[in-house]
PDB file of C-alpha atoms and ligand atoms in Angstrom:
ATOM      1  CA  MET A  19      -0.054  -0.015  -0.009  1.00  0.00           C
ATOM      2  CA  LEU A  20       1.500   3.134  -1.313  1.00  0.00           C
ATOM      3  CA  PRO A  21       0.358   6.917   0.891  1.00  0.00           C
ATOM      4  CA  GLU A  22      -2.737   7.442   0.118  1.00  0.00           C
ATOM      5  CA  PRO A  23      -2.581  10.969  -2.965  1.00  0.00           C
ATOM      6  CA  LEU A  24       0.483   8.270  -4.263  1.00  0.00           C
ATOM      7  CA  TYR A  25      -2.437   7.498  -6.259  1.00  0.00           C
ATOM      8  CA  LYS A  26      -3.203  10.442  -7.529  1.00  0.00           C
ATOM      9  CA  SER A  27      -0.054  11.586  -8.720  1.00  0.00           C
ATOM     10  CA  LEU A  28       1.952   8.697 -10.408  1.00  0.00           C
ATOM     11  CA  ALA A  29      -1.320   8.432 -12.533  1.00  0.00           C
ATOM     12  CA  GLN A  30      -0.599  12.408 -13.045  1.00  0.00           C
ATOM     13  CA  THR A  31       2.861  11.689 -14.090  1.00  0.00           C
ATOM     14  CA  LEU A  32       1.934   8.821 -16.623  1.00  0.00           C
ATOM     15  CA  ALA A  33      -0.817  10.773 -18.301  1.00  0.00           C
ATOM     16  CA  ASP A  34       1.625  13.737 -18.110  1.00  0.00           C
ATOM     17  CA  ALA A  35       4.500  11.639 -19.752  1.00  0.00           C
ATOM     18  CA  GLU A  36       1.612  10.458 -22.230  1.00  0.00           C
ATOM     19  CA  GLY A  37       0.744  13.660 -22.749  1.00  0.00           C
ATOM     20  CA  ASP A  38       4.363  15.000 -23.162  1.00  0.00           C
ATOM     21  CA  ARG A  39       5.109  11.892 -24.870  1.00  0.00           C
ATOM     22  CA  ARG A  40       8.436  11.643 -22.296  1.00  0.00           C
ATOM     23  CA  GLU A  41       9.895   8.009 -21.548  1.00  0.00           C
ATOM     24  CA  ILE A  42       9.653   7.626 -17.559  1.00  0.00           C
ATOM     25  CA  VAL A  43      11.926   5.307 -15.802  1.00  0.00           C
ATOM     26  CA  ARG A  44       9.473   2.691 -13.762  1.00  0.00           C
ATOM     27  CA  LEU A  45       7.177   3.558 -11.291  1.00  0.00           C
ATOM     28  CA  THR A  46       8.910   0.147  -9.280  1.00  0.00           C
ATOM     29  CA  ALA A  47      12.545   1.905  -9.395  1.00  0.00           C
ATOM     30  CA  GLU A  48      11.042   4.524  -6.778  1.00  0.00           C
ATOM     31  CA  TYR A  49       8.669   2.344  -5.093  1.00  0.00           C
ATOM     32  CA  PRO A  50       9.909  -1.055  -5.253  1.00  0.00           C
ATOM     33  CA  ASP A  51       7.107  -2.702  -2.984  1.00  0.00           C
ATOM     34  CA  LEU A  52       4.713  -1.451  -5.399  1.00  0.00           C
ATOM     35  CA  SER A  53       2.265  -4.429  -5.819  1.00  0.00           C
ATOM     36  CA  VAL A  54      -0.600  -6.068  -8.922  1.00  0.00           C
ATOM     37  CA  GLU A  55      -3.091  -4.134  -6.530  1.00  0.00           C
ATOM     38  CA  ASP A  56      -1.462  -0.801  -5.947  1.00  0.00           C
ATOM     39  CA  GLY A  57      -1.197  -0.388  -9.836  1.00  0.00           C
ATOM     40  CA  TYR A  58      -4.679  -1.209  -9.815  1.00  0.00           C
ATOM     41  CA  ARG A  59      -5.401   1.731  -7.823  1.00  0.00           C
ATOM     42  CA  ILE A  60      -2.869   4.540 -10.435  1.00  0.00           C
ATOM     43  CA  GLN A  61      -4.758   2.706 -13.174  1.00  0.00           C
ATOM     44  CA  ASP A  62      -8.528   3.825 -11.330  1.00  0.00           C
ATOM     45  CA  GLU A  63      -7.009   7.743 -10.532  1.00  0.00           C
ATOM     46  CA  LEU A  64      -5.695   7.452 -14.399  1.00  0.00           C
ATOM     47  CA  VAL A  65      -9.090   6.483 -15.909  1.00  0.00           C
ATOM     48  CA  ALA A  66     -10.707   8.945 -13.084  1.00  0.00           C
ATOM     49  CA  LEU A  67      -8.279  11.504 -14.398  1.00  0.00           C
ATOM     50  CA  LYS A  68      -8.922  11.265 -18.447  1.00  0.00           C
ATOM     51  CA  GLN A  69     -12.892  11.775 -17.917  1.00  0.00           C
ATOM     52  CA  ALA A  70     -12.786  14.762 -16.517  1.00  0.00           C
ATOM     53  CA  GLN A  71     -10.830  16.059 -19.332  1.00  0.00           C
ATOM     54  CA  GLY A  72     -13.734  14.598 -20.826  1.00  0.00           C
ATOM     55  CA  HIS A  73     -12.571  11.378 -22.749  1.00  0.00           C
ATOM     56  CA  ARG A  74     -14.734   8.371 -22.297  1.00  0.00           C
ATOM     57  CA  VAL A  75     -13.748   4.943 -22.224  1.00  0.00           C
ATOM     58  CA  LEU A  76     -14.330   3.444 -25.305  1.00  0.00           C
ATOM     59  CA  ALA A  77     -12.521  -0.506 -24.505  1.00  0.00           C
ATOM     60  CA  THR A  78     -11.703  -2.876 -21.961  1.00  0.00           C
ATOM     61  CA  LYS A  79      -8.139  -4.270 -23.256  1.00  0.00           C
ATOM     62  CA  MET A  80      -6.924  -7.422 -21.225  1.00  0.00           C
ATOM     63  CA  GLY A  81      -2.541  -7.937 -22.047  1.00  0.00           C
ATOM     64  CA  PHE A  82      -0.666 -10.608 -22.143  1.00  0.00           C
ATOM     65  CA  THR A  83      -3.580 -13.753 -22.629  1.00  0.00           C
ATOM     66  CA  SER A  84      -0.562 -15.038 -24.931  1.00  0.00           C
ATOM     67  CA  ARG A  85       2.350 -16.861 -24.748  1.00  0.00           C
ATOM     68  CA  ALA A  86       3.770 -14.676 -27.800  1.00  0.00           C
ATOM     69  CA  LYS A  87       3.317 -11.666 -25.578  1.00  0.00           C
ATOM     70  CA  MET A  88       4.098 -13.256 -22.004  1.00  0.00           C
ATOM     71  CA  LYS A  89       7.408 -14.543 -23.799  1.00  0.00           C
ATOM     72  CA  GLN A  90       8.388 -10.682 -25.204  1.00  0.00           C
ATOM     73  CA  MET A  91       7.832  -9.294 -22.012  1.00  0.00           C
ATOM     74  CA  ASN A  92       9.068 -11.658 -20.181  1.00  0.00           C
ATOM     75  CA  VAL A  93       6.098 -11.619 -17.489  1.00  0.00           C
ATOM     76  CA  ASN A  94       3.593 -14.462 -16.944  1.00  0.00           C
ATOM     77  CA  ASP A  95       0.219 -13.074 -15.932  1.00  0.00           C
ATOM     78  CA  PRO A  96      -2.889 -10.950 -17.311  1.00  0.00           C
ATOM     79  CA  ILE A  97      -3.848  -7.690 -16.895  1.00  0.00           C
ATOM     80  CA  TYR A  98      -6.473  -5.640 -18.140  1.00  0.00           C
ATOM     81  CA  GLY A  99      -7.320  -1.784 -18.628  1.00  0.00           C
ATOM     82  CA  HIS A 100      -8.957   0.763 -20.670  1.00  0.00           C
ATOM     83  CA  VAL A 101      -8.822   2.160 -24.465  1.00  0.00           C
ATOM     84  CA  PHE A 102     -10.062   6.175 -24.176  1.00  0.00           C
ATOM     85  CA  ASP A 103     -12.260   7.108 -27.436  1.00  0.00           C
ATOM     86  CA  TYR A 104      -9.551   9.359 -28.166  1.00  0.00           C
ATOM     87  CA  MET A 105      -6.971   6.259 -29.031  1.00  0.00           C
ATOM     88  CA  ALA A 106      -9.386   5.225 -31.656  1.00  0.00           C
ATOM     89  CA  VAL A 107      -8.434   5.893 -35.083  1.00  0.00           C
ATOM     90  CA  ASP A 108     -10.304   6.090 -38.469  1.00  0.00           C
ATOM     91  CA  ASP A 109      -8.775   7.564 -41.032  1.00  0.00           C
ATOM     92  CA  GLY A 110      -5.490   4.861 -41.477  1.00  0.00           C
ATOM     93  CA  VAL A 111      -3.374   7.468 -40.497  1.00  0.00           C
ATOM     94  CA  LEU A 112      -0.681   6.742 -37.428  1.00  0.00           C
ATOM     95  CA  TYR A 113       1.101   9.981 -36.045  1.00  0.00           C
ATOM     96  CA  LEU A 114       4.873   8.942 -34.988  1.00  0.00           C
ATOM     97  CA  HIS A 115       4.616  12.739 -33.376  1.00  0.00           C
ATOM     98  CA  GLU A 116       1.734  11.737 -31.398  1.00  0.00           C
ATOM     99  CA  LEU A 117       3.144   8.986 -29.799  1.00  0.00           C
ATOM    100  CA  ILE A 118       6.775   7.664 -28.040  1.00  0.00           C
ATOM    101  CA  HIS A 119       7.223   3.863 -29.953  1.00  0.00           C
ATOM    102  CA  PRO A 120       4.871   2.641 -30.514  1.00  0.00           C
ATOM    103  CA  LYS A 121       4.491  -1.187 -31.456  1.00  0.00           C
ATOM    104  CA  VAL A 122       1.123  -2.968 -32.926  1.00  0.00           C
ATOM    105  CA  GLU A 123      -0.256  -5.983 -32.007  1.00  0.00           C
ATOM    106  CA  ALA A 124      -2.789  -8.488 -33.941  1.00  0.00           C
ATOM    107  CA  GLU A 125      -6.626  -8.163 -31.560  1.00  0.00           C
ATOM    108  CA  ILE A 126      -9.949 -10.320 -31.921  1.00  0.00           C
ATOM    109  CA  ALA A 127     -12.393  -8.129 -30.168  1.00  0.00           C
ATOM    110  CA  PHE A 128     -15.557  -8.935 -28.606  1.00  0.00           C
ATOM    111  CA  VAL A 129     -18.844  -6.636 -28.605  1.00  0.00           C
ATOM    112  CA  LEU A 130     -21.084  -7.985 -25.890  1.00  0.00           C
ATOM    113  CA  GLY A 131     -25.194  -7.914 -25.876  1.00  0.00           C
ATOM    114  CA  LYS A 132     -25.400  -9.062 -22.523  1.00  0.00           C
ATOM    115  CA  ASP A 133     -23.855  -8.106 -19.487  1.00  0.00           C
ATOM    116  CA  ILE A 134     -21.244 -10.657 -17.080  1.00  0.00           C
ATOM    117  CA  GLU A 135     -20.546 -10.787 -13.950  1.00  0.00           C
ATOM    118  CA  GLY A 136     -18.382 -13.213 -12.841  1.00  0.00           C
ATOM    119  CA  PRO A 137     -16.694 -15.060 -10.460  1.00  0.00           C
ATOM    120  CA  GLY A 138     -17.068 -18.611 -12.290  1.00  0.00           C
ATOM    121  CA  ILE A 139     -17.306 -17.404 -15.744  1.00  0.00           C
ATOM    122  CA  THR A 140     -16.862 -19.809 -19.314  1.00  0.00           C
ATOM    123  CA  GLY A 141     -15.839 -19.172 -22.515  1.00  0.00           C
ATOM    124  CA  ALA A 142     -19.553 -20.950 -23.330  1.00  0.00           C
ATOM    125  CA  GLN A 143     -20.903 -18.512 -21.051  1.00  0.00           C
ATOM    126  CA  VAL A 144     -18.980 -15.763 -23.120  1.00  0.00           C
ATOM    127  CA  LEU A 145     -20.209 -16.905 -26.278  1.00  0.00           C
ATOM    128  CA  ALA A 146     -23.536 -17.466 -25.094  1.00  0.00           C
ATOM    129  CA  ALA A 147     -23.702 -13.200 -24.074  1.00  0.00           C
ATOM    130  CA  THR A 148     -21.668 -12.114 -27.106  1.00  0.00           C
ATOM    131  CA  GLU A 149     -23.308  -9.560 -29.817  1.00  0.00           C
ATOM    132  CA  TYR A 150     -20.601 -10.216 -32.437  1.00  0.00           C
ATOM    133  CA  VAL A 151     -16.679 -10.891 -32.464  1.00  0.00           C
ATOM    134  CA  LEU A 152     -14.568  -7.885 -34.917  1.00  0.00           C
ATOM    135  CA  PRO A 153     -10.831  -7.803 -35.891  1.00  0.00           C
ATOM    136  CA  ALA A 154      -8.206  -5.023 -33.928  1.00  0.00           C
ATOM    137  CA  LEU A 155      -4.934  -4.073 -34.668  1.00  0.00           C
ATOM    138  CA  GLU A 156      -3.970  -2.184 -31.235  1.00  0.00           C
ATOM    139  CA  ILE A 157      -1.057  -0.049 -30.446  1.00  0.00           C
ATOM    140  CA  ILE A 158       1.210   0.267 -27.892  1.00  0.00           C
ATOM    141  CA  ASP A 159       3.352   2.811 -26.170  1.00  0.00           C
ATOM    142  CA  SER A 160       5.026   2.080 -23.163  1.00  0.00           C
ATOM    143  CA  ARG A 161       6.132   5.656 -20.994  1.00  0.00           C
ATOM    144  CA  TYR A 162       8.167   3.673 -19.775  1.00  0.00           C
ATOM    145  CA  GLU A 163      11.828   3.604 -21.115  1.00  0.00           C
ATOM    146  CA  ASN A 164      12.470   0.682 -23.770  1.00  0.00           C
ATOM    147  CA  PHE A 165       9.691  -0.923 -22.371  1.00  0.00           C
ATOM    148  CA  HIS A 166      10.650  -1.889 -19.761  1.00  0.00           C
ATOM    149  CA  PHE A 167       8.903  -2.213 -16.578  1.00  0.00           C
ATOM    150  CA  THR A 168       7.075  -5.052 -14.011  1.00  0.00           C
ATOM    151  CA  LEU A 169       3.963  -6.260 -13.791  1.00  0.00           C
ATOM    152  CA  PRO A 170       2.750  -3.465 -11.831  1.00  0.00           C
ATOM    153  CA  ASP A 171       4.133  -1.009 -13.623  1.00  0.00           C
ATOM    154  CA  VAL A 172       2.383  -2.030 -16.823  1.00  0.00           C
ATOM    155  CA  ILE A 173      -1.095  -2.059 -15.351  1.00  0.00           C
ATOM    156  CA  ALA A 174      -0.851   1.722 -13.471  1.00  0.00           C
ATOM    157  CA  ASP A 175       0.325   2.858 -16.290  1.00  0.00           C
ATOM    158  CA  ASN A 176      -2.835   1.067 -18.579  1.00  0.00           C
ATOM    159  CA  THR A 177      -1.251  -1.687 -19.874  1.00  0.00           C
ATOM    160  CA  SER A 178       0.490   0.618 -22.607  1.00  0.00           C
ATOM    161  CA  ALA A 179      -2.685   1.591 -23.656  1.00  0.00           C
ATOM    162  CA  SER A 180      -2.325   4.278 -26.946  1.00  0.00           C
ATOM    163  CA  ARG A 181      -4.043   3.565 -29.918  1.00  0.00           C
ATOM    164  CA  VAL A 182      -6.924   1.122 -31.611  1.00  0.00           C
ATOM    165  CA  PHE A 183      -7.810   0.670 -34.973  1.00  0.00           C
ATOM    166  CA  LEU A 184     -11.070  -1.324 -35.317  1.00  0.00           C
ATOM    167  CA  GLY A 185     -12.143  -3.530 -38.645  1.00  0.00           C
ATOM    168  CA  THR A 186     -15.338  -3.457 -40.484  1.00  0.00           C
ATOM    169  CA  THR A 187     -16.343  -6.829 -40.109  1.00  0.00           C
ATOM    170  CA  LEU A 188     -18.580  -8.007 -37.833  1.00  0.00           C
ATOM    171  CA  ARG A 189     -19.307 -11.591 -36.974  1.00  0.00           C
ATOM    172  CA  LYS A 190     -21.371 -13.623 -35.225  1.00  0.00           C
ATOM    173  CA  PRO A 191     -19.271 -15.428 -32.732  1.00  0.00           C
ATOM    174  CA  ASP A 192     -20.748 -18.965 -33.478  1.00  0.00           C
ATOM    175  CA  GLU A 193     -20.369 -18.559 -37.639  1.00  0.00           C
ATOM    176  CA  LEU A 194     -16.370 -19.111 -37.137  1.00  0.00           C
ATOM    177  CA  GLU A 195     -14.214 -20.820 -34.541  1.00  0.00           C
ATOM    178  CA  LEU A 196     -12.082 -18.452 -32.744  1.00  0.00           C
ATOM    179  CA  ASP A 197      -9.427 -20.372 -31.822  1.00  0.00           C
ATOM    180  CA  LEU A 198      -8.971 -21.287 -35.236  1.00  0.00           C
ATOM    181  CA  VAL A 199      -8.981 -17.876 -36.925  1.00  0.00           C
ATOM    182  CA  GLY A 200      -5.546 -17.644 -38.959  1.00  0.00           C
ATOM    183  CA  VAL A 201      -4.188 -13.780 -38.664  1.00  0.00           C
ATOM    184  CA  THR A 202      -0.618 -12.532 -40.419  1.00  0.00           C
ATOM    185  CA  LEU A 203       0.230  -9.307 -40.136  1.00  0.00           C
ATOM    186  CA  SER A 204       2.814  -8.238 -42.549  1.00  0.00           C
ATOM    187  CA  ILE A 205       4.814  -4.491 -42.612  1.00  0.00           C
ATOM    188  CA  ASN A 206       5.322  -2.983 -45.974  1.00  0.00           C
ATOM    189  CA  GLY A 207       4.396  -6.281 -47.943  1.00  0.00           C
ATOM    190  CA  GLU A 208       6.875  -8.731 -45.704  1.00  0.00           C
ATOM    191  CA  LEU A 209       5.205 -11.248 -43.562  1.00  0.00           C
ATOM    192  CA  ARG A 210       5.748  -9.891 -39.774  1.00  0.00           C
ATOM    193  CA  ASP A 211       4.333 -12.448 -37.749  1.00  0.00           C
ATOM    194  CA  LEU A 212       0.819 -14.738 -37.838  1.00  0.00           C
ATOM    195  CA  GLY A 213      -0.872 -17.251 -35.669  1.00  0.00           C
ATOM    196  CA  ALA A 214      -4.708 -18.365 -35.070  1.00  0.00           C
ATOM    197  CA  GLY A 215      -7.012 -17.378 -32.093  1.00  0.00           C
ATOM    198  CA  ALA A 216      -5.966 -20.108 -29.777  1.00  0.00           C
ATOM    199  CA  ALA A 217      -2.644 -18.299 -29.247  1.00  0.00           C
ATOM    200  CA  VAL A 218      -5.124 -16.370 -26.400  1.00  0.00           C
ATOM    201  CA  LEU A 219      -5.871 -18.646 -23.693  1.00  0.00           C
ATOM    202  CA  GLY A 220      -6.245 -21.007 -25.820  1.00  0.00           C
ATOM    203  CA  HIS A 221      -9.940 -19.592 -26.750  1.00  0.00           C
ATOM    204  CA  PRO A 222     -10.139 -15.407 -26.978  1.00  0.00           C
ATOM    205  CA  ALA A 223     -13.461 -15.913 -24.813  1.00  0.00           C
ATOM    206  CA  HIS A 224     -11.771 -17.464 -22.068  1.00  0.00           C
ATOM    207  CA  SER A 225      -9.314 -13.808 -22.116  1.00  0.00           C
ATOM    208  CA  VAL A 226     -13.216 -12.598 -21.345  1.00  0.00           C
ATOM    209  CA  ALA A 227     -14.241 -14.813 -19.247  1.00  0.00           C
ATOM    210  CA  MET A 228     -10.950 -14.232 -17.625  1.00  0.00           C
ATOM    211  CA  LEU A 229     -11.123  -9.929 -17.466  1.00  0.00           C
ATOM    212  CA  ALA A 230     -14.858 -10.842 -15.864  1.00  0.00           C
ATOM    213  CA  ASN A 231     -13.814 -12.923 -13.283  1.00  0.00           C
ATOM    214  CA  MET A 232     -11.210 -10.657 -12.733  1.00  0.00           C
ATOM    215  CA  LEU A 233     -13.248  -7.873 -12.727  1.00  0.00           C
ATOM    216  CA  ALA A 234     -15.953  -9.430  -9.841  1.00  0.00           C
ATOM    217  CA  ARG A 235     -12.768  -9.740  -7.838  1.00  0.00           C
ATOM    218  CA  ARG A 236     -13.077  -5.445  -7.306  1.00  0.00           C
ATOM    219  CA  GLY A 237     -16.717  -5.947  -7.932  1.00  0.00           C
ATOM    220  CA  GLN A 238     -17.643  -4.964 -11.562  1.00  0.00           C
ATOM    221  CA  LYS A 239     -18.804  -6.547 -14.084  1.00  0.00           C
ATOM    222  CA  LEU A 240     -18.477  -6.410 -17.547  1.00  0.00           C
ATOM    223  CA  LYS A 241     -21.973  -4.388 -19.746  1.00  0.00           C
ATOM    224  CA  ALA A 242     -24.012  -4.981 -22.383  1.00  0.00           C
ATOM    225  CA  GLY A 243     -22.599  -3.792 -25.725  1.00  0.00           C
ATOM    226  CA  GLN A 244     -18.492  -3.176 -24.422  1.00  0.00           C
ATOM    227  CA  LEU A 245     -16.072  -3.791 -26.306  1.00  0.00           C
ATOM    228  CA  ILE A 246     -13.682  -5.577 -25.410  1.00  0.00           C
ATOM    229  CA  LEU A 247      -9.837  -6.687 -27.157  1.00  0.00           C
ATOM    230  CA  THR A 248      -8.808 -10.605 -25.965  1.00  0.00           C
ATOM    231  CA  GLY A 249      -5.277  -9.526 -25.839  1.00  0.00           C
ATOM    232  CA  GLY A 250      -2.119  -9.899 -28.783  1.00  0.00           C
ATOM    233  CA  ILE A 251      -2.544 -13.026 -30.827  1.00  0.00           C
ATOM    234  CA  THR A 252       1.031 -11.413 -32.356  1.00  0.00           C
ATOM    235  CA  GLY A 253       3.830 -10.216 -30.569  1.00  0.00           C
ATOM    236  CA  ALA A 254       3.524  -6.370 -30.823  1.00  0.00           C
ATOM    237  CA  HIS A 255       6.140  -5.068 -33.359  1.00  0.00           C
ATOM    238  CA  PRO A 256       7.844  -1.645 -34.246  1.00  0.00           C
ATOM    239  CA  LEU A 257       6.574   0.971 -35.847  1.00  0.00           C
ATOM    240  CA  SER A 258       8.570   3.676 -38.173  1.00  0.00           C
ATOM    241  CA  VAL A 259       7.905   6.402 -40.586  1.00  0.00           C
ATOM    242  CA  GLY A 260       6.444   4.858 -43.778  1.00  0.00           C
ATOM    243  CA  ASP A 261       5.416   2.251 -42.892  1.00  0.00           C
ATOM    244  CA  LEU A 262       2.528   0.332 -44.702  1.00  0.00           C
ATOM    245  CA  VAL A 263       0.730  -2.589 -42.157  1.00  0.00           C
ATOM    246  CA  CYS A 264      -1.492  -4.639 -43.271  1.00  0.00           C
ATOM    247  CA  ALA A 265      -3.191  -7.238 -40.681  1.00  0.00           C
ATOM    248  CA  LYS A 266      -5.521 -10.070 -42.473  1.00  0.00           C
ATOM    249  CA  TRP A 267      -7.943 -12.450 -40.228  1.00  0.00           C
ATOM    250  CA  ASP A 268      -9.655 -15.314 -42.044  1.00  0.00           C
ATOM    251  CA  GLY A 269     -12.990 -14.364 -42.084  1.00  0.00           C
ATOM    252  CA  LEU A 270     -12.380 -10.986 -40.244  1.00  0.00           C
ATOM    253  CA  GLY A 271     -11.412  -9.358 -42.978  1.00  0.00           C
ATOM    254  CA  SER A 272      -8.328  -6.721 -42.952  1.00  0.00           C
ATOM    255  CA  ILE A 273      -7.155  -3.254 -41.632  1.00  0.00           C
ATOM    256  CA  GLU A 274      -4.741  -1.875 -43.237  1.00  0.00           C
ATOM    257  CA  PHE A 275      -2.331   2.080 -41.300  1.00  0.00           C
ATOM    258  CA  VAL A 276       0.299   3.971 -42.780  1.00  0.00           C
ATOM    259  CA  VAL A 277       2.589   5.696 -40.315  1.00  0.00           C
ATOM    260  CA  LYS A 278       3.686   9.060 -40.544  1.00  0.00           C
ATOM    261  CA  GLU A 279       5.496  11.568 -39.000  1.00  0.00           C
TER     262      GLU A 279
HETATM  263  C1  OOG B 312       1.467  -4.620 -22.942  1.00  0.00           C
HETATM  264  C2  OOG B 312       0.445  -4.272 -23.440  1.00  0.00           C
HETATM  265  C3  OOG B 312      -0.416  -5.944 -23.898  1.00  0.00           C
HETATM  266  C4  OOG B 312      -1.325  -7.490 -24.830  1.00  0.00           C
HETATM  267  O1  OOG B 312      -2.378  -7.143 -26.399  1.00  0.00           O
HETATM  268  O2  OOG B 312      -0.489  -8.075 -24.665  1.00  0.00           O
HETATM  269  C5  OOG B 312      -1.207  -5.845 -24.675  1.00  0.00           C
HETATM  270  C6  OOG B 312       2.801  -4.356 -23.358  1.00  0.00           C
HETATM  271  O3  OOG B 312       2.902  -5.155 -23.410  1.00  0.00           O
HETATM  272  O4  OOG B 312       3.429  -3.097 -23.669  1.00  0.00           O
HETATM  273  O5  OOG B 312      -1.362  -5.360 -24.696  1.00  0.00           O
HETATM  274 MG1   MG B 313      -3.107  -5.747 -26.829  1.00  0.00          MG
END
């Protein structure tokens, strides 16, 4: 536990780093005892701060739900965070001057048709409550130097949430075998990464179930209409000016964007 006012001031430090596009040293360098619970308390303050600025939560996101991501970032536990409305990009252009050191990863997103309240939620219950699924490319942009962080740090930093591109192909979950949906991620016509839905906890619906169960521990639930990113199927790939990024999902269409200065 940290002294109460520190949660807010650390959230402000992270928000300032995002606003100033400046890397900071991970919080655990100064507060080595920071716990996962502390991380979520700071994240809560960050959400409150953004909402006070007039921003809205657009989606809830899961992170570190695939082996590819856990291995890449050297962590073992799934985490959740929030994607705000200002993070959605809809003109196919990612501007690097707005960001620090962004990376792209391919995901599958869910939109719920019914509320889901844990604990004890299963993937089958999630699928029964899902209105549709769609593809998403998440842009993560850790506010920490070189993406160096521990689990409490990255939770406090809202799980590196930065931008999102949502696909326009919506499918009912029973129209696809989501675990078998293949995805390819190419940059400048060159295949960079690939995977299948099963990379995410065996099935992306398990990620939503886990989120519902994690939220239940904090007395929260998932609501009808809620958008959820289930976590990177592929690893995350750094971006440079001029890159043309194209990802394709079997049965869920594709998403393309260009990276500009
Ligand atoms: C944290 C974000 C993780 C995912 O899909 O695994 C994440 C990070 O890798 O910086 O969004
Ligand atoms: Mg992600």
